Coordinates of C-alpha atoms in Angstrom, one line a residue:
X13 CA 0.0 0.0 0.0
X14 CA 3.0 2.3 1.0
X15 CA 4.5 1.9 -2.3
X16 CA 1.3 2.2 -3.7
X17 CA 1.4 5.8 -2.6
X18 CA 4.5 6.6 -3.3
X19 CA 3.6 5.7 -7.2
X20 CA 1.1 7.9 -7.2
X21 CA 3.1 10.6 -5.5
X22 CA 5.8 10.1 -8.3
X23 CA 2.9 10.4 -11.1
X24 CA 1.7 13.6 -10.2
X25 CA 5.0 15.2 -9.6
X26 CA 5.9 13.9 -13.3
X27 CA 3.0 15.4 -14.6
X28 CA 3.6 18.8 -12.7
X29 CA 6.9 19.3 -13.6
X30 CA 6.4 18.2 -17.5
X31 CA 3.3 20.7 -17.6
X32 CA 4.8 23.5 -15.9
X33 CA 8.3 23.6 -17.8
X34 CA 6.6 23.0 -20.8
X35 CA 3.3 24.7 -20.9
X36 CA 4.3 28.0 -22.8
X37 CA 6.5 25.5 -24.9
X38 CA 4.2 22.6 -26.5
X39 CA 0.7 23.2 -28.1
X40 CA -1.3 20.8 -26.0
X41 CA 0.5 21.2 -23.1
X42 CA -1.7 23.3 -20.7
X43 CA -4.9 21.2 -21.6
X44 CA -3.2 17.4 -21.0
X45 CA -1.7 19.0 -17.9
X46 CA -5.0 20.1 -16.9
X47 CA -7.3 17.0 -17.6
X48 CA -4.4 14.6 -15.9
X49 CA -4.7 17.0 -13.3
X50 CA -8.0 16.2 -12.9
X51 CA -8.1 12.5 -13.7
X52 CA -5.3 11.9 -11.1
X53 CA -7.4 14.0 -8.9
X54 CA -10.5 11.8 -9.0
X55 CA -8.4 8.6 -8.9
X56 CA -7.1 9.5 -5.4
X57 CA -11.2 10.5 -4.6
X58 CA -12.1 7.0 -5.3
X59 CA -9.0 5.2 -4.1
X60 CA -9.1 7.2 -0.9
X61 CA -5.5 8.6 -1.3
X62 CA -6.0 11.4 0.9
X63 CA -2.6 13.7 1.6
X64 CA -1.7 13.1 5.2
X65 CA -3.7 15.2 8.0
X66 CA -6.6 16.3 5.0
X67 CA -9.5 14.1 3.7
X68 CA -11.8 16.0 0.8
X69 CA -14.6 17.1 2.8
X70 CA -13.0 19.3 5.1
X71 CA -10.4 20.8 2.6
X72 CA -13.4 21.9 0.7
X73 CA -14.8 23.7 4.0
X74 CA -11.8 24.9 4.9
X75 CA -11.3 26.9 1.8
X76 CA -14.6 27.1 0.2
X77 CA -13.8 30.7 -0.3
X78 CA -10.9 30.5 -2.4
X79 CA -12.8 27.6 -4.5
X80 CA -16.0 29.9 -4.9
X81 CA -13.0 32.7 -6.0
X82 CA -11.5 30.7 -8.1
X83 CA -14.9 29.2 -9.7
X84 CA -15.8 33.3 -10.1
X85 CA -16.1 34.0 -13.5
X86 CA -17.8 30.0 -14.5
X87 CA -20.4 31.2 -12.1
X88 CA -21.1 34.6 -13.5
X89 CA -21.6 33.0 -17.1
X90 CA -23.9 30.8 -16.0
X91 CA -26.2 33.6 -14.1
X92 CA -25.9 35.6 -17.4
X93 CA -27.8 32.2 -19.6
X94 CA -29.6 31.6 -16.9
X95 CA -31.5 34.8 -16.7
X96 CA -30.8 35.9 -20.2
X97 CA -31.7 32.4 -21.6
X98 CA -29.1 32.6 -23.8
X99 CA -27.3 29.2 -23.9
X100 CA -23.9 28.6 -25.0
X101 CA -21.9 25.5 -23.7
X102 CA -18.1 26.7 -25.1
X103 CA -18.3 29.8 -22.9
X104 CA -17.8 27.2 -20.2
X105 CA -14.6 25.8 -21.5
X106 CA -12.0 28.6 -20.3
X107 CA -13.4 29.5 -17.1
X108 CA -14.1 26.0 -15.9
X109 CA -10.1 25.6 -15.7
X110 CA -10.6 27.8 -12.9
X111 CA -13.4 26.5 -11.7
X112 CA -11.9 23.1 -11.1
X113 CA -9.5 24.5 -8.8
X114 CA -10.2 22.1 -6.1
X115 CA -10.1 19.2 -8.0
X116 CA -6.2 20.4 -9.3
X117 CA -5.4 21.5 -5.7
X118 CA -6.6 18.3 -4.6
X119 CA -4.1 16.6 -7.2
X120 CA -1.3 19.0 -6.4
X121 CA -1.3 17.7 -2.2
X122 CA -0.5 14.1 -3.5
X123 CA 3.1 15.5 -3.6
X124 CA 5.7 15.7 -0.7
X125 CA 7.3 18.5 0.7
X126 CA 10.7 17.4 -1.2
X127 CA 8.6 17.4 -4.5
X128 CA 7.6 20.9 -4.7
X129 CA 11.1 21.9 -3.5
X130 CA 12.0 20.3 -6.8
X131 CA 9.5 21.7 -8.8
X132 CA 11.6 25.2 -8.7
X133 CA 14.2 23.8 -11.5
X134 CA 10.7 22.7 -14.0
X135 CA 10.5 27.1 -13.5
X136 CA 14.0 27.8 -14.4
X137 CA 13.7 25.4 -17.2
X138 CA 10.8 27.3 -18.6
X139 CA 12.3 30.4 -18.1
X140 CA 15.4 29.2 -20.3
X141 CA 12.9 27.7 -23.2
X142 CA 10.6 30.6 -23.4
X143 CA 13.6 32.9 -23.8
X144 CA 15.1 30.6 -26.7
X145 CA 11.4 30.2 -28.0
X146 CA 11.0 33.9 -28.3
X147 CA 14.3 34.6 -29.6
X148 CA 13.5 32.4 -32.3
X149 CA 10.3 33.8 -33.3
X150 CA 11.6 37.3 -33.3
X151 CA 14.6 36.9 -35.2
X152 CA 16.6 38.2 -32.3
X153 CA 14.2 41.0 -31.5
X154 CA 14.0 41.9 -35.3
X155 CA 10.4 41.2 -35.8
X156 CA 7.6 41.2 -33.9
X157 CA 4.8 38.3 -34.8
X158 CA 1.1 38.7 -33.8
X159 CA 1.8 35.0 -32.5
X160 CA 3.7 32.3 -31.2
X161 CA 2.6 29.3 -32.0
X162 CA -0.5 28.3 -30.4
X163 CA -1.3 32.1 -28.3
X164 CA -0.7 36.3 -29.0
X165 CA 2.8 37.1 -28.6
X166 CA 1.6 39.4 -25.8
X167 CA 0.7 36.6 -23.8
X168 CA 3.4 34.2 -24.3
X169 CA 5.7 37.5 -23.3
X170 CA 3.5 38.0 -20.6
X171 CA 3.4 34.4 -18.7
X172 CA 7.8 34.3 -19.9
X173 CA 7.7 37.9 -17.7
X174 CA 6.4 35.4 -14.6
X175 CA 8.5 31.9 -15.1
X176 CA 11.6 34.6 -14.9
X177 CA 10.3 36.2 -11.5
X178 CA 9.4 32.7 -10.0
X179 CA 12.5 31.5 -10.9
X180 CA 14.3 34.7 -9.2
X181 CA 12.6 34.6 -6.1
X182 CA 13.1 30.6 -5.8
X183 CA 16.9 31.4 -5.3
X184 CA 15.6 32.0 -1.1
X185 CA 15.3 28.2 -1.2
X186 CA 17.6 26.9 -3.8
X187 CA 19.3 23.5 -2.1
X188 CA 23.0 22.5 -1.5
X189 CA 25.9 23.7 0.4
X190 CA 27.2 27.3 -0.2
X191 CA 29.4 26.7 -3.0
X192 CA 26.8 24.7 -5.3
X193 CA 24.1 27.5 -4.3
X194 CA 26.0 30.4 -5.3
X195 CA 26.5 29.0 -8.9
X196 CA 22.8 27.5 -9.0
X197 CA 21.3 31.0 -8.1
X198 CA 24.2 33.0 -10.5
X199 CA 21.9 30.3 -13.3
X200 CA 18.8 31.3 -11.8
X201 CA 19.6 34.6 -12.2
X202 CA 21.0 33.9 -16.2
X203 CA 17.6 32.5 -17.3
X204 CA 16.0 35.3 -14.7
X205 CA 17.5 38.1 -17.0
X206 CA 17.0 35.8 -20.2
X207 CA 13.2 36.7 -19.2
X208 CA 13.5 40.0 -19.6
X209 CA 15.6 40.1 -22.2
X210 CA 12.7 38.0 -24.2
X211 CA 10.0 40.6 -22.7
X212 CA 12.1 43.6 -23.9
X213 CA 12.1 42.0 -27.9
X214 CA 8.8 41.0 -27.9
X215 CA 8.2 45.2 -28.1
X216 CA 5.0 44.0 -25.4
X217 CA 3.7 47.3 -23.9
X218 CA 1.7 45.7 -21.4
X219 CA 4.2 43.4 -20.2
X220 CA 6.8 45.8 -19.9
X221 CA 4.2 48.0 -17.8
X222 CA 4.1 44.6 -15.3
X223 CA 7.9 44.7 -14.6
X224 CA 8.3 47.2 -11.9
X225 CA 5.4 46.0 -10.2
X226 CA 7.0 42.6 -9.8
X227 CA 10.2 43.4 -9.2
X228 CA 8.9 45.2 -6.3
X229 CA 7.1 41.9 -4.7
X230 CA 10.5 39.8 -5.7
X231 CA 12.5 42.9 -3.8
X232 CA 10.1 42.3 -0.9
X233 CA 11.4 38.5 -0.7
X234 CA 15.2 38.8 -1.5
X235 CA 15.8 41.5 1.0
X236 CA 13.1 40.4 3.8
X237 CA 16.1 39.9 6.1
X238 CA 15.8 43.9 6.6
X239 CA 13.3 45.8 8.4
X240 CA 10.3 47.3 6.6
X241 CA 11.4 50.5 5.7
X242 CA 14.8 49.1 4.1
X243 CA 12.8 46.6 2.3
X244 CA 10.4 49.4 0.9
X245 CA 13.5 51.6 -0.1
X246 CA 14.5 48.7 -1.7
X247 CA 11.6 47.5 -3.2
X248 CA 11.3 51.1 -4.6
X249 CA 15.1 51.2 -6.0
X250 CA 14.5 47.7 -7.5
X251 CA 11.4 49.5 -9.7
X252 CA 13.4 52.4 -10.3
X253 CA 16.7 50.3 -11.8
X254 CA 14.4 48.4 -14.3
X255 CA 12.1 51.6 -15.1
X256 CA 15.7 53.2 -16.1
X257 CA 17.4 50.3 -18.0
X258 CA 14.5 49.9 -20.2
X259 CA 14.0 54.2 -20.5
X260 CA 17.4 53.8 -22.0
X261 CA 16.5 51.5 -24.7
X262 CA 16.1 53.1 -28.1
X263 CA 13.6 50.2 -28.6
X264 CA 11.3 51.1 -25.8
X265 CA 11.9 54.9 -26.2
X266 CA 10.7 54.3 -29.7
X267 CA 7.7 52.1 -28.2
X268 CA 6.2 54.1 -25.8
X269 CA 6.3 57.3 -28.2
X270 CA 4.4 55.3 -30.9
X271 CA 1.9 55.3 -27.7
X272 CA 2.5 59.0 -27.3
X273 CA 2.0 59.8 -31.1
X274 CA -1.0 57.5 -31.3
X275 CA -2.5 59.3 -28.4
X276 CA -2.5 62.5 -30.1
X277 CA -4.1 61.4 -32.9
X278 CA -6.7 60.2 -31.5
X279 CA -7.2 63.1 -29.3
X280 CA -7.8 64.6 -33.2
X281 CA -9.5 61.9 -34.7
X282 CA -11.2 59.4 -32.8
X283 CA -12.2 56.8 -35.8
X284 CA -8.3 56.7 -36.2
X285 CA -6.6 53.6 -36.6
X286 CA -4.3 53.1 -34.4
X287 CA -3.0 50.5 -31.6
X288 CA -3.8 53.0 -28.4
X289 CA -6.9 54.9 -30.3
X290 CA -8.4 51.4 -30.7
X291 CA -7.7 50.5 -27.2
X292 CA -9.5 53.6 -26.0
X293 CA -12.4 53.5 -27.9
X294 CA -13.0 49.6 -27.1
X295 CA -12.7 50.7 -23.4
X296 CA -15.5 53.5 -24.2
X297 CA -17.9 50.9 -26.2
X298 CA -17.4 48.4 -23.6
X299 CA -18.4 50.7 -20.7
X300 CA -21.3 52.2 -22.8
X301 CA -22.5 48.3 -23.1
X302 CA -22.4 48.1 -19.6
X303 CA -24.2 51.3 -18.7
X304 CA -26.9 49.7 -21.0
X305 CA -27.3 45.8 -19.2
X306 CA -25.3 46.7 -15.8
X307 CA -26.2 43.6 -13.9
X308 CA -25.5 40.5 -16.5
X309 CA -24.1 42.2 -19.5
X310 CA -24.7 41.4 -23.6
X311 CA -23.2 37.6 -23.1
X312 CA -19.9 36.7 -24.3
X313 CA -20.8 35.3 -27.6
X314 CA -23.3 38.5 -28.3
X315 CA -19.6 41.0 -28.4
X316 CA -18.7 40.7 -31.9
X317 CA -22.1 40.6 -33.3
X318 CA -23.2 43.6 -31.1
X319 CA -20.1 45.5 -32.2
X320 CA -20.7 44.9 -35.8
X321 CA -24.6 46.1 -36.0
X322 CA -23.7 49.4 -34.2
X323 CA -20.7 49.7 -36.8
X324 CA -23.5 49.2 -39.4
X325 CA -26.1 51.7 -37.8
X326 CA -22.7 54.3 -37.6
X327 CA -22.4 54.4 -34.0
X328 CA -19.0 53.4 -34.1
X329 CA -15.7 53.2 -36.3
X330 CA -15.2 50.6 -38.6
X331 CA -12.1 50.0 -36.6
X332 CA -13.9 49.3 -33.2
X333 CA -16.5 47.2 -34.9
X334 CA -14.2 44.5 -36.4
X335 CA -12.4 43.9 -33.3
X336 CA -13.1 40.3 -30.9
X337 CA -12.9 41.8 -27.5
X338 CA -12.2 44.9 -25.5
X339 CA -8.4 44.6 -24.9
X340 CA -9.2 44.9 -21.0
X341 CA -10.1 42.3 -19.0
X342 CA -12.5 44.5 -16.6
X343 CA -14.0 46.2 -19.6
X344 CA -14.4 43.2 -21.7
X345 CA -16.2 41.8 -18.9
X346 CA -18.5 44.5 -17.8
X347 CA -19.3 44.8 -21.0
X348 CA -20.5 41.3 -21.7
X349 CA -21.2 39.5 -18.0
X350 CA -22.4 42.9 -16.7
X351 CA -21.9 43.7 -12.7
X352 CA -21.5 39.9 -12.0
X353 CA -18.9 39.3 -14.5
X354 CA -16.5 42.2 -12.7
X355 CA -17.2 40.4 -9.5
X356 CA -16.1 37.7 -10.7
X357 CA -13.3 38.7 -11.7
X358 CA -12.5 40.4 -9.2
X359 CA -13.1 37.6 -7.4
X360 CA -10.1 35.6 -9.1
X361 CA -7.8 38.5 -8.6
X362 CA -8.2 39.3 -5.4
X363 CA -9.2 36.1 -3.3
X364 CA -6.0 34.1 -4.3
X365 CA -3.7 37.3 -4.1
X366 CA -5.1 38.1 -0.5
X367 CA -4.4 34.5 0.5
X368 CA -1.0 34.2 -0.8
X369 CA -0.4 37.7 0.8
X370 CA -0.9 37.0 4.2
X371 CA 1.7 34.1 3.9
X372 CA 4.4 36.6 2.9
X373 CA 5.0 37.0 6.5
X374 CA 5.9 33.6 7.4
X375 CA 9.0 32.3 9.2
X376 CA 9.9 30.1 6.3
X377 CA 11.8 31.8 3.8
X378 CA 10.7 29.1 1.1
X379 CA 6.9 29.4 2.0
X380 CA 7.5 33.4 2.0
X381 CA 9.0 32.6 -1.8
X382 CA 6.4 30.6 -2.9
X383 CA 3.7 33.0 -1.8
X384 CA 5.2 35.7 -3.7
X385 CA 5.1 33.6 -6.7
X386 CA 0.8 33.6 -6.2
X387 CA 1.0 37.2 -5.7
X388 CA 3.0 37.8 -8.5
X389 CA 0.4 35.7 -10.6
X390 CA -2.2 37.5 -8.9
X391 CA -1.1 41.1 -9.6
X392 CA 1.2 40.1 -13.0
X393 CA -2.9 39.0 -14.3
X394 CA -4.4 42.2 -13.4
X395 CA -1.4 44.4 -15.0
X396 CA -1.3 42.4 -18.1
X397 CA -5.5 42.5 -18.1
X398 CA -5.0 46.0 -18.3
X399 CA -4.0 46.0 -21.6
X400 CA -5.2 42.6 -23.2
X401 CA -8.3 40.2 -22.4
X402 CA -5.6 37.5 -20.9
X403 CA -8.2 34.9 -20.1
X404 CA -9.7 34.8 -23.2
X405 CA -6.9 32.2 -24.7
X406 CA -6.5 28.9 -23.2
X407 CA -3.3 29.0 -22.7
X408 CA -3.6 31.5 -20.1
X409 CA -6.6 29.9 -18.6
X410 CA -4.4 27.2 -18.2
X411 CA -1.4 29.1 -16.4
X412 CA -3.3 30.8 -14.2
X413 CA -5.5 27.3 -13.0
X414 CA -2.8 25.3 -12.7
X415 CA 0.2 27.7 -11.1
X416 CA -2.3 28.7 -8.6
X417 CA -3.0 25.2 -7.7
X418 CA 0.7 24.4 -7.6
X419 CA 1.9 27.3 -5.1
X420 CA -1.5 26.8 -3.3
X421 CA -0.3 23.0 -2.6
X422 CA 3.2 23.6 -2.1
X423 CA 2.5 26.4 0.6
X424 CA -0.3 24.2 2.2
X425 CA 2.9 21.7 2.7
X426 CA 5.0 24.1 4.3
X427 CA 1.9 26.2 6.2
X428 CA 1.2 22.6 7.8
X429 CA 4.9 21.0 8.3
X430 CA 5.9 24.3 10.1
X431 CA 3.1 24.0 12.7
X432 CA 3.5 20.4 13.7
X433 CA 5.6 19.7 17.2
X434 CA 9.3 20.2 15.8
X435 CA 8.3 21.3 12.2

């Protein structure tokens, strides 16, 4: 039976270290990594391989918050058909990743303490292959694509951006003695600046606008030996280093006053086509939408169709009408889930980010890493919302469902080995 166990331990671990090295990486990646997940997660429900000190019942009581969180946005689309009697089974696809948070949590537990630990080298593995992935597909930063492979390039920049800053703040637990730690962190911190590197030639706005706010939560864990003002000046002289070193860039000089030039043009012309004026004028459709059906919005699959008829009756450029979403999550989500769908939302920000919060506190510096890593994926998805309707592609659906589930487990680990007698 013992052995049993430690089979199934071993399969899980596989599974999470394949899916998260390799999720940005390989087309079907996320998805098999998700419905193993789930598979492995309803074998140990009917074989009764419960982690040690938790049975099923009462880890769904005990966090039934953050499972209704995570479950947000599922729950908001099915109020909107319910009362709009507007049925559409694939708008359930995406957010039901989230919404099987428990069941992936649930998988995640099988794992030992040692396991997770290992699972920081799957991040730094990422970290190297999305760099060498997106180096590839720009030509060395000398074109940008649309896409990469199987998602927008702004995403694939975007969830690179966060496999670099796990892999940063993992160096407060890297293994070893002090000689085999300094030159496994000096690699961490190689594939750490390969990230930004790949971030800065993707020529991603939005992900670039995430940096300092990161870097501020990683400076938060690399210098929490110091008191709390230090780690604030720190924290603040972290963002202020990256802010300069990209201001220096020709590249992103030339970037952000395309942004600036675009702006002014809009200010002129407001049926111009361009990046920043399109951006703007989605943001004002979408909140007019939502003025008009404030509790459950115009449905998901009514966007495109509702933006084209008011592009026909003139109400709106031809630019604005041909576009597929709002290119902001909150926007894009008022507009077509109404009130409900920006709870929900906020819902999957915010409950996760809160929870993994409070943990940065902890005695353990590896529980104090790991929990920065679910902030960072907390407030890295609101930044690069900002900009972008993240959830929309699957592969992001996928990141976000199964990292959370991952840093969820392994601090559960740690949150319960550090309050046992000796622990």
């Amino acid at each position: 039976m013992k052995n049993q166990l430690l089979s199934f331990r071993w399969i899980v671990f596989l599974v999470l270290f394949a899916t998260s090295s390799l999720l940005l990486i390989g087309h079907r990646v996320g998805n098999q990594g998700f419905y193993a997940l789930l598979l492995l997660a309803l074998s140990s429900l009917l074989l009764g391989k419960s982690p040690q000190g938790l049975a099923f019942p009462a880890f769904a009581r005990k966090f039934w918050g953050l499972h209704l969180a995570m479950a947000g946005m599922l729950l908001a689309i099915l109020a909107y058909q319910l009362l709009a009697r507007d049925f559409a089974a694939r708008s359930f696809d995406y957010p039901s990743r989230m919404a099987l948070f428990i069941l992936l949590a649930w998988a995640c537990l099988q794992c030992t303490d040692r396991m997770f630990g290992w699972l920081q080298w799957s991040y730094l593995l990422a970290a190297l292959l999305c760099t060498a992935k997106m180096y590839v597909i720009t030509d060395g930063g000398t074109t940008r694509a649309d896409h990469v492979d199987f998602m927008p390039i702004i995403e694939f920049a975007d969830m690179t951006l966060l496999m670099g800053f796990f892999t940063l703040v993992s160096m407060r637990y890297t293994p070893g003695g002090a000689g085999a730690r300094r030159l496994l962190n000096l690699l961490k911190l190689l594939a750490f600046a390969g990230t930004l590197y790949a971030a800065y030639i993707s020529g991603t706005r939005g992900t670039w606008l995430a940096i300092p706010f990161l870097a501020a939560v990683a400076a938060m864990i690399l210098f929490d030996h110091f008191d709390t003002r230090k780690k604030i000046l720190l924290a603040l002289g972290a963002v202020v280093v990256v802010i300069g070193l990209f201001s220096a860039s020709p590249h992103v000089r030339n970037r952000i006053q395309a942004a600036q030039q675009d702006l002014t043009i809009y200010s002129q012309d407001s049926a111009s086509d361009t990046s920043v004026g399109t951006r703007l004028g989605l943001w004002h459709t979408s909140f007019m939408l939502f003025q008009e059906h404030p509790l459950i919005g115009i449905g998901r699959e009514n966007f495109m169709p509702t933006l084209q008829r008011l592009g026909e009756e003139g109400k709106i450029p031809p630019v604005i009408a041909r576009q597929i979403h709002s290119h902001n999550e909150i926007f894009y989500n008022m507009a077509t889930l109404g009130s409900l769908g920006l709870a929900g939302l906020l819902a999957l920000y915010l409950v996760p980010g809160v929870y993994f919060a409070r943990r940065m506190r902890h005695a353990s510096s590896e529980l104090r890493a790991v929990a920065s890593m679910g902030v960072m994926t907390s407030l890295g998805f609101v930044v690069f919302g900002l900009t972008d309707v993240t959830f929309m592609w699957g592969a992001s659906d996928n990141f976000y469902a199964i990292f959370m589930a991952i840093l969820f487990a392994h601090a559960y680990r740690l949150e319960h080995r550090a309050a046992q007698p000796g622990g």
